[in-house]
PDB file of C-alpha atoms in Angstrom:
ATOM      1  CA  UNK A   3     -61.583 -74.704 -17.645  1.00 49.00           C
ATOM      2  CA  UNK A   4     -59.285 -72.838 -20.384  1.00 40.00           C
ATOM      3  CA  UNK A   5     -56.550 -73.803 -22.500  1.00 37.00           C
ATOM      4  CA  UNK A   6     -53.875 -71.304 -22.052  1.00 37.00           C
ATOM      5  CA  UNK A   7     -52.226 -72.181 -25.498  1.00 35.00           C
ATOM      6  CA  UNK A   8     -55.738 -71.109 -27.048  1.00 33.00           C
ATOM      7  CA  UNK A   9     -55.959 -67.708 -25.295  1.00 34.00           C
ATOM      8  CA  UNK A  10     -57.667 -64.569 -27.384  1.00 36.00           C
ATOM      9  CA  UNK A  11     -54.835 -62.699 -28.562  1.00 34.00           C
ATOM     10  CA  UNK A  12     -56.812 -59.411 -27.754  1.00 35.00           C
ATOM     11  CA  UNK A  13     -57.731 -58.403 -24.283  1.00 41.00           C
ATOM     12  CA  UNK A  14     -58.320 -54.780 -22.971  1.00 43.00           C
ATOM     13  CA  UNK A  15     -58.212 -54.614 -19.332  1.00 44.00           C
ATOM     14  CA  UNK A  16     -60.247 -53.565 -16.632  1.00 46.00           C
ATOM     15  CA  UNK A  17     -60.611 -50.192 -14.927  1.00 46.00           C
ATOM     16  CA  UNK A  18     -58.538 -50.623 -11.658  1.00 45.00           C
ATOM     17  CA  UNK A  19     -58.988 -48.371  -8.880  1.00 48.00           C
ATOM     18  CA  UNK A  20     -56.184 -48.958  -6.716  1.00 57.00           C
ATOM     19  CA  UNK A  21     -53.506 -46.345  -7.284  1.00 63.00           C
ATOM     20  CA  UNK A  22     -50.735 -49.262  -7.649  1.00 64.00           C
ATOM     21  CA  UNK A  23     -52.020 -50.263 -10.854  1.00 60.00           C
ATOM     22  CA  UNK A  24     -53.038 -46.950 -12.360  1.00 62.00           C
ATOM     23  CA  UNK A  25     -49.275 -46.200 -11.635  1.00 65.00           C
ATOM     24  CA  UNK A  26     -47.976 -48.931 -13.989  1.00 64.00           C
ATOM     25  CA  UNK A  27     -50.579 -47.356 -16.854  1.00 70.00           C
ATOM     26  CA  UNK A  28     -48.887 -46.187 -19.992  1.00 71.00           C
ATOM     27  CA  UNK A  29     -49.354 -42.530 -21.460  1.00 77.00           C
ATOM     28  CA  UNK A  30     -51.762 -42.267 -24.195  1.00 86.00           C
ATOM     29  CA  UNK A  31     -50.556 -42.041 -27.823  1.00 88.00           C
ATOM     30  CA  UNK A  32     -53.067 -40.567 -30.526  1.00 91.00           C
ATOM     31  CA  UNK A  33     -55.577 -38.655 -28.493  1.00 94.00           C
ATOM     32  CA  UNK A  34     -54.822 -35.314 -30.544  1.00 94.00           C
ATOM     33  CA  UNK A  35     -56.370 -37.121 -33.676  1.00 95.00           C
ATOM     34  CA  UNK A  36     -59.559 -38.201 -31.785  1.00 97.00           C
ATOM     35  CA  UNK A  37     -61.336 -35.026 -32.401  1.00 97.00           C
ATOM     36  CA  UNK A  38     -60.729 -35.026 -36.063  1.00 98.00           C
ATOM     37  CA  UNK A  39     -61.893 -38.836 -36.342  1.00 98.00           C
ATOM     38  CA  UNK A  40     -65.083 -37.653 -34.784  1.00 98.00           C
ATOM     39  CA  UNK A  41     -65.917 -35.027 -36.981  1.00 98.00           C
ATOM     40  CA  UNK A  42     -65.153 -37.131 -40.010  1.00 98.00           C
ATOM     41  CA  UNK A  43     -67.485 -39.702 -38.781  1.00 99.00           C
ATOM     42  CA  UNK A  44     -70.372 -37.292 -37.865  1.00 98.00           C
ATOM     43  CA  UNK A  45     -70.172 -36.133 -41.423  1.00 98.00           C
ATOM     44  CA  UNK A  46     -70.959 -39.598 -42.730  1.00 98.00           C
ATOM     45  CA  UNK A  47     -74.780 -40.477 -43.709  1.00 97.00           C
ATOM     46  CA  UNK A  48     -74.625 -43.996 -45.322  1.00 96.00           C
ATOM     47  CA  UNK A  49     -72.187 -47.106 -44.962  1.00 96.00           C
ATOM     48  CA  UNK A  50     -71.647 -46.181 -48.815  1.00 96.00           C
ATOM     49  CA  UNK A  51     -70.062 -42.869 -47.708  1.00 98.00           C
ATOM     50  CA  UNK A  52     -68.314 -44.599 -44.861  1.00 98.00           C
ATOM     51  CA  UNK A  53     -66.692 -47.245 -47.414  1.00 96.00           C
ATOM     52  CA  UNK A  54     -64.768 -43.967 -49.072  1.00 96.00           C
ATOM     53  CA  UNK A  55     -62.906 -43.837 -45.614  1.00 97.00           C
ATOM     54  CA  UNK A  56     -62.740 -46.920 -43.719  1.00 96.00           C
ATOM     55  CA  UNK A  57     -59.051 -47.128 -44.337  1.00 93.00           C
ATOM     56  CA  UNK A  58     -58.509 -44.150 -42.456  1.00 94.00           C
ATOM     57  CA  UNK A  59     -60.919 -44.772 -39.949  1.00 97.00           C
ATOM     58  CA  UNK A  60     -59.942 -48.123 -39.430  1.00 96.00           C
ATOM     59  CA  UNK A  61     -56.086 -47.248 -39.084  1.00 94.00           C
ATOM     60  CA  UNK A  62     -56.767 -44.846 -36.407  1.00 95.00           C
ATOM     61  CA  UNK A  63     -59.245 -46.814 -34.213  1.00 97.00           C
ATOM     62  CA  UNK A  64     -56.474 -49.904 -34.662  1.00 95.00           C
ATOM     63  CA  UNK A  65     -53.922 -47.271 -33.560  1.00 93.00           C
ATOM     64  CA  UNK A  66     -56.301 -46.218 -30.218  1.00 95.00           C
ATOM     65  CA  UNK A  67     -57.837 -49.557 -29.446  1.00 95.00           C
ATOM     66  CA  UNK A  68     -57.048 -52.470 -30.784  1.00 90.00           C
ATOM     67  CA  UNK A  69     -53.495 -53.062 -29.379  1.00 76.00           C
ATOM     68  CA  UNK A  70     -53.894 -51.451 -25.831  1.00 76.00           C
ATOM     69  CA  UNK A  71     -53.032 -54.887 -24.020  1.00 68.00           C
ATOM     70  CA  UNK A  72     -49.627 -54.288 -25.368  1.00 70.00           C
ATOM     71  CA  UNK A  73     -49.573 -50.894 -23.690  1.00 74.00           C
ATOM     72  CA  UNK A  74     -50.231 -48.956 -27.056  1.00 80.00           C
ATOM     73  CA  UNK A  75     -53.025 -46.569 -28.028  1.00 89.00           C
ATOM     74  CA  UNK A  76     -55.325 -45.018 -25.586  1.00 89.00           C
ATOM     75  CA  UNK A  77     -54.796 -45.790 -21.590  1.00 85.00           C
ATOM     76  CA  UNK A  78     -57.034 -46.827 -18.823  1.00 76.00           C
ATOM     77  CA  UNK A  79     -57.727 -43.087 -18.000  1.00 80.00           C
ATOM     78  CA  UNK A  80     -58.568 -41.837 -21.351  1.00 90.00           C
ATOM     79  CA  UNK A  81     -60.634 -44.488 -22.816  1.00 89.00           C
ATOM     80  CA  UNK A  82     -64.177 -42.812 -22.446  1.00 93.00           C
ATOM     81  CA  UNK A  83     -62.755 -40.147 -25.081  1.00 95.00           C
ATOM     82  CA  UNK A  84     -63.362 -43.030 -27.710  1.00 97.00           C
ATOM     83  CA  UNK A  85     -67.193 -43.017 -26.601  1.00 98.00           C
ATOM     84  CA  UNK A  86     -68.163 -40.599 -29.338  1.00 98.00           C
ATOM     85  CA  UNK A  87     -66.359 -42.539 -32.302  1.00 98.00           C
ATOM     86  CA  UNK A  88     -68.081 -45.951 -31.323  1.00 98.00           C
ATOM     87  CA  UNK A  89     -71.581 -44.064 -31.130  1.00 98.00           C
ATOM     88  CA  UNK A  90     -70.857 -42.362 -34.149  1.00 98.00           C
ATOM     89  CA  UNK A  91     -69.988 -46.331 -35.846  1.00 98.00           C
ATOM     90  CA  UNK A  92     -73.064 -47.609 -34.281  1.00 96.00           C
ATOM     91  CA  UNK A  93     -75.168 -44.810 -36.211  1.00 96.00           C
ATOM     92  CA  UNK A  94     -73.490 -45.855 -39.272  1.00 97.00           C
ATOM     93  CA  UNK A  95     -73.686 -49.749 -38.835  1.00 94.00           C
ATOM     94  CA  UNK A  96     -76.884 -50.523 -36.597  1.00 85.00           C
ATOM     95  CA  UNK A  97     -75.410 -51.777 -33.531  1.00 67.00           C
ATOM     96  CA  UNK A  98     -78.436 -53.511 -32.454  1.00 62.00           C
ATOM     97  CA  UNK A  99     -79.311 -55.232 -35.593  1.00 65.00           C
ATOM     98  CA  UNK A 100     -77.120 -58.864 -34.201  1.00 71.00           C
ATOM     99  CA  UNK A 101     -77.037 -58.082 -30.337  1.00 87.00           C
ATOM    100  CA  UNK A 102     -77.848 -60.986 -28.013  1.00 86.00           C
ATOM    101  CA  UNK A 103     -79.720 -60.265 -24.749  1.00 94.00           C
ATOM    102  CA  UNK A 104     -76.994 -60.388 -22.583  1.00 97.00           C
ATOM    103  CA  UNK A 105     -73.173 -59.783 -22.998  1.00 98.00           C
ATOM    104  CA  UNK A 106     -70.127 -61.106 -21.466  1.00 99.00           C
ATOM    105  CA  UNK A 107     -66.826 -59.921 -19.982  1.00 98.00           C
ATOM    106  CA  UNK A 108     -63.523 -61.982 -18.750  1.00 98.00           C
ATOM    107  CA  UNK A 109     -60.865 -60.480 -16.819  1.00 96.00           C
ATOM    108  CA  UNK A 110     -58.245 -61.720 -14.602  1.00 96.00           C
ATOM    109  CA  UNK A 111     -58.068 -60.256 -11.299  1.00 95.00           C
ATOM    110  CA  UNK A 112     -55.386 -57.620 -11.210  1.00 89.00           C
ATOM    111  CA  UNK A 113     -52.272 -59.225  -9.556  1.00 88.00           C
ATOM    112  CA  UNK A 114     -52.537 -56.715  -6.364  1.00 89.00           C
ATOM    113  CA  UNK A 115     -55.684 -58.603  -5.759  1.00 92.00           C
ATOM    114  CA  UNK A 116     -55.063 -61.919  -6.848  1.00 95.00           C
ATOM    115  CA  UNK A 117     -57.587 -64.627  -5.386  1.00 98.00           C
ATOM    116  CA  UNK A 118     -59.633 -61.714  -3.390  1.00 98.00           C
ATOM    117  CA  UNK A 119     -62.649 -63.275  -4.310  1.00 98.00           C
ATOM    118  CA  UNK A 120     -61.993 -66.641  -3.184  1.00 98.00           C
ATOM    119  CA  UNK A 121     -60.520 -65.356   0.089  1.00 97.00           C
ATOM    120  CA  UNK A 122     -63.500 -63.517   0.660  1.00 97.00           C
ATOM    121  CA  UNK A 123     -66.243 -65.712  -0.090  1.00 97.00           C
ATOM    122  CA  UNK A 124     -65.347 -69.289  -0.537  1.00 93.00           C
ATOM    123  CA  UNK A 125     -66.377 -69.615   2.972  1.00 90.00           C
ATOM    124  CA  UNK A 126     -69.820 -67.895   2.577  1.00 88.00           C
ATOM    125  CA  UNK A 127     -71.475 -69.472  -0.707  1.00 93.00           C
ATOM    126  CA  UNK A 128     -74.625 -71.254  -0.295  1.00 93.00           C
ATOM    127  CA  UNK A 129     -75.721 -74.783  -1.871  1.00 92.00           C
ATOM    128  CA  UNK A 130     -76.366 -72.931  -5.332  1.00 94.00           C
ATOM    129  CA  UNK A 131     -72.641 -71.849  -4.863  1.00 96.00           C
ATOM    130  CA  UNK A 132     -74.144 -68.203  -4.607  1.00 97.00           C
ATOM    131  CA  UNK A 133     -72.473 -65.327  -2.668  1.00 96.00           C
ATOM    132  CA  UNK A 134     -74.060 -63.163   0.416  1.00 94.00           C
ATOM    133  CA  UNK A 135     -73.669 -59.877  -1.776  1.00 94.00           C
ATOM    134  CA  UNK A 136     -73.476 -58.065   2.077  1.00 93.00           C
ATOM    135  CA  UNK A 137     -70.643 -60.366   3.093  1.00 93.00           C
ATOM    136  CA  UNK A 138     -68.036 -58.099   1.994  1.00 95.00           C
ATOM    137  CA  UNK A 139     -69.014 -54.452   0.418  1.00 96.00           C
ATOM    138  CA  UNK A 140     -65.655 -53.493  -0.163  1.00 94.00           C
ATOM    139  CA  UNK A 141     -65.123 -56.518  -2.498  1.00 96.00           C
ATOM    140  CA  UNK A 142     -68.454 -55.643  -4.366  1.00 96.00           C
ATOM    141  CA  UNK A 143     -67.167 -52.197  -4.982  1.00 92.00           C
ATOM    142  CA  UNK A 144     -63.984 -53.321  -6.262  1.00 92.00           C
ATOM    143  CA  UNK A 145     -66.257 -55.587  -8.640  1.00 95.00           C
ATOM    144  CA  UNK A 146     -68.067 -52.849  -9.818  1.00 94.00           C
ATOM    145  CA  UNK A 147     -64.966 -50.723 -10.316  1.00 89.00           C
ATOM    146  CA  UNK A 148     -63.544 -53.619 -12.730  1.00 92.00           C
ATOM    147  CA  UNK A 149     -66.861 -53.382 -14.640  1.00 94.00           C
ATOM    148  CA  UNK A 150     -66.749 -49.660 -14.924  1.00 91.00           C
ATOM    149  CA  UNK A 151     -65.994 -47.734 -18.508  1.00 91.00           C
ATOM    150  CA  UNK A 152     -65.857 -48.027 -21.681  1.00 94.00           C
ATOM    151  CA  UNK A 153     -64.801 -51.687 -22.520  1.00 93.00           C
ATOM    152  CA  UNK A 154     -64.551 -54.568 -24.503  1.00 95.00           C
ATOM    153  CA  UNK A 155     -67.157 -57.119 -24.013  1.00 97.00           C
ATOM    154  CA  UNK A 156     -68.501 -60.181 -26.036  1.00 97.00           C
ATOM    155  CA  UNK A 157     -71.712 -61.957 -26.929  1.00 94.00           C
ATOM    156  CA  UNK A 158     -70.430 -65.214 -26.041  1.00 97.00           C
ATOM    157  CA  UNK A 159     -69.481 -66.759 -22.597  1.00 98.00           C
ATOM    158  CA  UNK A 160     -67.008 -69.316 -23.964  1.00 98.00           C
ATOM    159  CA  UNK A 161     -64.720 -66.212 -25.412  1.00 98.00           C
ATOM    160  CA  UNK A 162     -65.373 -64.030 -22.128  1.00 98.00           C
ATOM    161  CA  UNK A 163     -64.265 -67.311 -20.301  1.00 98.00           C
ATOM    162  CA  UNK A 164     -60.976 -67.533 -22.217  1.00 96.00           C
ATOM    163  CA  UNK A 165     -60.279 -63.393 -21.831  1.00 93.00           C
ATOM    164  CA  UNK A 166     -60.492 -64.269 -17.963  1.00 97.00           C
ATOM    165  CA  UNK A 167     -57.746 -66.682 -17.757  1.00 95.00           C
ATOM    166  CA  UNK A 168     -54.586 -64.710 -16.482  1.00 94.00           C
ATOM    167  CA  UNK A 169     -52.382 -66.853 -14.294  1.00 96.00           C
ATOM    168  CA  UNK A 170     -53.325 -69.635 -11.566  1.00 96.00           C
ATOM    169  CA  UNK A 171     -52.674 -67.327  -8.935  1.00 97.00           C
ATOM    170  CA  UNK A 172     -55.533 -64.960 -10.210  1.00 98.00           C
ATOM    171  CA  UNK A 173     -59.059 -65.412  -9.665  1.00 98.00           C
ATOM    172  CA  UNK A 174     -61.198 -65.160 -13.033  1.00 98.00           C
ATOM    173  CA  UNK A 175     -64.332 -63.089 -13.604  1.00 98.00           C
ATOM    174  CA  UNK A 176     -66.718 -63.778 -16.331  1.00 99.00           C
ATOM    175  CA  UNK A 177     -69.040 -60.605 -15.795  1.00 99.00           C
ATOM    176  CA  UNK A 178     -72.383 -61.068 -17.243  1.00 99.00           C
ATOM    177  CA  UNK A 179     -74.592 -57.935 -18.276  1.00 99.00           C
ATOM    178  CA  UNK A 180     -77.702 -56.790 -20.297  1.00 98.00           C
ATOM    179  CA  UNK A 181     -76.918 -55.826 -23.803  1.00 96.00           C
ATOM    180  CA  UNK A 182     -78.689 -52.281 -23.115  1.00 96.00           C
ATOM    181  CA  UNK A 183     -74.882 -51.256 -22.072  1.00 98.00           C
ATOM    182  CA  UNK A 184     -73.756 -52.056 -25.721  1.00 97.00           C
ATOM    183  CA  UNK A 185     -72.578 -48.992 -27.719  1.00 97.00           C
ATOM    184  CA  UNK A 186     -71.283 -51.095 -30.767  1.00 96.00           C
ATOM    185  CA  UNK A 187     -72.030 -54.565 -32.178  1.00 95.00           C
ATOM    186  CA  UNK A 188     -68.404 -54.873 -33.939  1.00 96.00           C
ATOM    187  CA  UNK A 189     -69.921 -58.051 -36.079  1.00 94.00           C
ATOM    188  CA  UNK A 190     -72.323 -55.380 -37.775  1.00 94.00           C
ATOM    189  CA  UNK A 191     -69.311 -53.709 -38.600  1.00 96.00           C
ATOM    190  CA  UNK A 192     -67.557 -56.704 -39.974  1.00 95.00           C
ATOM    191  CA  UNK A 193     -70.714 -57.866 -41.854  1.00 93.00           C
ATOM    192  CA  UNK A 194     -70.334 -54.971 -44.196  1.00 93.00           C
ATOM    193  CA  UNK A 195     -66.758 -54.385 -44.383  1.00 95.00           C
ATOM    194  CA  UNK A 196     -64.853 -57.554 -44.273  1.00 93.00           C
ATOM    195  CA  UNK A 197     -64.553 -58.313 -47.783  1.00 91.00           C
ATOM    196  CA  UNK A 198     -62.880 -54.817 -48.292  1.00 87.00           C
ATOM    197  CA  UNK A 199     -60.773 -55.415 -45.264  1.00 89.00           C
ATOM    198  CA  UNK A 200     -59.649 -58.829 -46.761  1.00 88.00           C
ATOM    199  CA  UNK A 201     -59.110 -57.512 -50.125  1.00 87.00           C
ATOM    200  CA  UNK A 202     -56.790 -54.312 -48.544  1.00 81.00           C
ATOM    201  CA  UNK A 203     -53.360 -54.117 -48.647  1.00 73.00           C
ATOM    202  CA  UNK A 204     -53.335 -52.747 -45.409  1.00 67.00           C
ATOM    203  CA  UNK A 205     -55.229 -55.768 -43.067  1.00 73.00           C
ATOM    204  CA  UNK A 206     -55.252 -53.654 -39.900  1.00 87.00           C
ATOM    205  CA  UNK A 207     -58.275 -54.722 -37.788  1.00 94.00           C
ATOM    206  CA  UNK A 208     -60.042 -52.244 -35.666  1.00 96.00           C
ATOM    207  CA  UNK A 209     -61.804 -54.583 -33.301  1.00 96.00           C
ATOM    208  CA  UNK A 210     -62.157 -58.119 -33.096  1.00 95.00           C
ATOM    209  CA  UNK A 211     -65.008 -60.633 -34.072  1.00 95.00           C
ATOM    210  CA  UNK A 212     -67.726 -61.020 -31.711  1.00 95.00           C
ATOM    211  CA  UNK A 213     -66.782 -58.000 -29.694  1.00 96.00           C
ATOM    212  CA  UNK A 214     -69.338 -55.719 -28.301  1.00 97.00           C
ATOM    213  CA  UNK A 215     -68.016 -52.486 -27.145  1.00 97.00           C
ATOM    214  CA  UNK A 216     -70.036 -51.338 -23.866  1.00 97.00           C
ATOM    215  CA  UNK A 217     -69.925 -48.329 -21.766  1.00 96.00           C
ATOM    216  CA  UNK A 218     -71.005 -48.943 -18.073  1.00 96.00           C
ATOM    217  CA  UNK A 219     -70.975 -45.587 -15.948  1.00 92.00           C
ATOM    218  CA  UNK A 220     -72.686 -46.869 -13.078  1.00 93.00           C
ATOM    219  CA  UNK A 221     -72.623 -50.847 -12.883  1.00 96.00           C
ATOM    220  CA  UNK A 222     -74.022 -52.679 -10.075  1.00 97.00           C
ATOM    221  CA  UNK A 223     -73.382 -56.387  -8.818  1.00 98.00           C
ATOM    222  CA  UNK A 224     -76.708 -58.340  -8.689  1.00 98.00           C
ATOM    223  CA  UNK A 225     -74.967 -61.657  -8.165  1.00 98.00           C
ATOM    224  CA  UNK A 226     -71.992 -63.682  -7.656  1.00 98.00           C
ATOM    225  CA  UNK A 227     -71.562 -67.396  -8.348  1.00 98.00           C
ATOM    226  CA  UNK A 228     -68.463 -69.674  -8.212  1.00 98.00           C
ATOM    227  CA  UNK A 229     -68.402 -71.571 -11.301  1.00 98.00           C
ATOM    228  CA  UNK A 230     -65.623 -73.818 -10.687  1.00 97.00           C
ATOM    229  CA  UNK A 231     -61.802 -74.453  -9.401  1.00 97.00           C
ATOM    230  CA  UNK A 232     -59.325 -72.818 -11.293  1.00 98.00           C
ATOM    231  CA  UNK A 233     -55.845 -73.160  -9.430  1.00 96.00           C
ATOM    232  CA  UNK A 234     -55.097 -74.713  -6.013  1.00 96.00           C
ATOM    233  CA  UNK A 235     -56.534 -71.327  -4.048  1.00 97.00           C
ATOM    234  CA  UNK A 236     -58.299 -69.755  -6.993  1.00 98.00           C
ATOM    235  CA  UNK A 237     -61.607 -70.183  -8.966  1.00 98.00           C
ATOM    236  CA  UNK A 238     -63.821 -69.233 -11.854  1.00 98.00           C
ATOM    237  CA  UNK A 239     -66.736 -66.797 -10.655  1.00 99.00           C
ATOM    238  CA  UNK A 240     -69.725 -65.497 -12.558  1.00 99.00           C
ATOM    239  CA  UNK A 241     -70.861 -61.766 -11.642  1.00 99.00           C
ATOM    240  CA  UNK A 242     -73.806 -60.270 -12.600  1.00 99.00           C
ATOM    241  CA  UNK A 243     -74.262 -56.724 -13.553  1.00 98.00           C
ATOM    242  CA  UNK A 244     -77.260 -54.469 -13.644  1.00 97.00           C
TER     243      UNK A 244
END
C-alpha cells in the first residue's frame, strides 16, 4: 500500500500512554522562548505586520515543532504549550479558508503495541471489515490516547497513509476526524509567505505543505475498519474520531 522510499520526511509521533514509551521521550528544548513568541504574535494585527517578523517566528517554530521526529524541539509532554502560538497564527492567516471537511493523521502503532489491532480485532470484523467497538474497550482507549493532543494532521488521506507506515511488524492507523478540531491550516500560511521564504537566505520551514495542526482534548473512536493487509500479521486500519 505504501512505498517506503517515498515516505514523507516529516512525522510527529502520537501521544503514548504507556510509561515504557514516555520513558524514551527526550527533554524539551526552547521552552523558555515560547512566552515571548506568543507575546510577539499577539501584538500583530495584520499579515503585513507579520511579514516583518516572519524570519524570527519561522525560525523559532522550526526549532520547536518541525524537527520533533529527530528528537529536537518540544517533546510529547510539552507540546500543548505551543497551542497559543498556532492559535495566533490562525488568527493572522485565517485557518478555515482552505480547510476540507475531514482531516487525517497516519501513525504506526508504537513498537510496544506492534500489531495490537490485528491481534484484537481480526477475528471480529464483519462483512464490511468493520469492528465491534465494544469487544476490546482497553484497545479503544489506547487508540483515543493516540489521537489525543496537539498534533500534525493533513487534509489528504494519501499523505496520512504514507505517515502511517512504520515497519511491517507494526499495524498502521489512519485516523479520520472532522476539521472542527483544526487549529491552523498551514497552507494558509504558505499561500501568503512562500514567496518570501523561497527568496530568503534562511529557508527554514516551520511546517509541511498540506499540514493541518489539530487539537483533540477528548477524542472518541466512532468506528474502526480494516483497510487491507500490510505484513504477515499486520494491517492498515481506518479509525474514525468524533
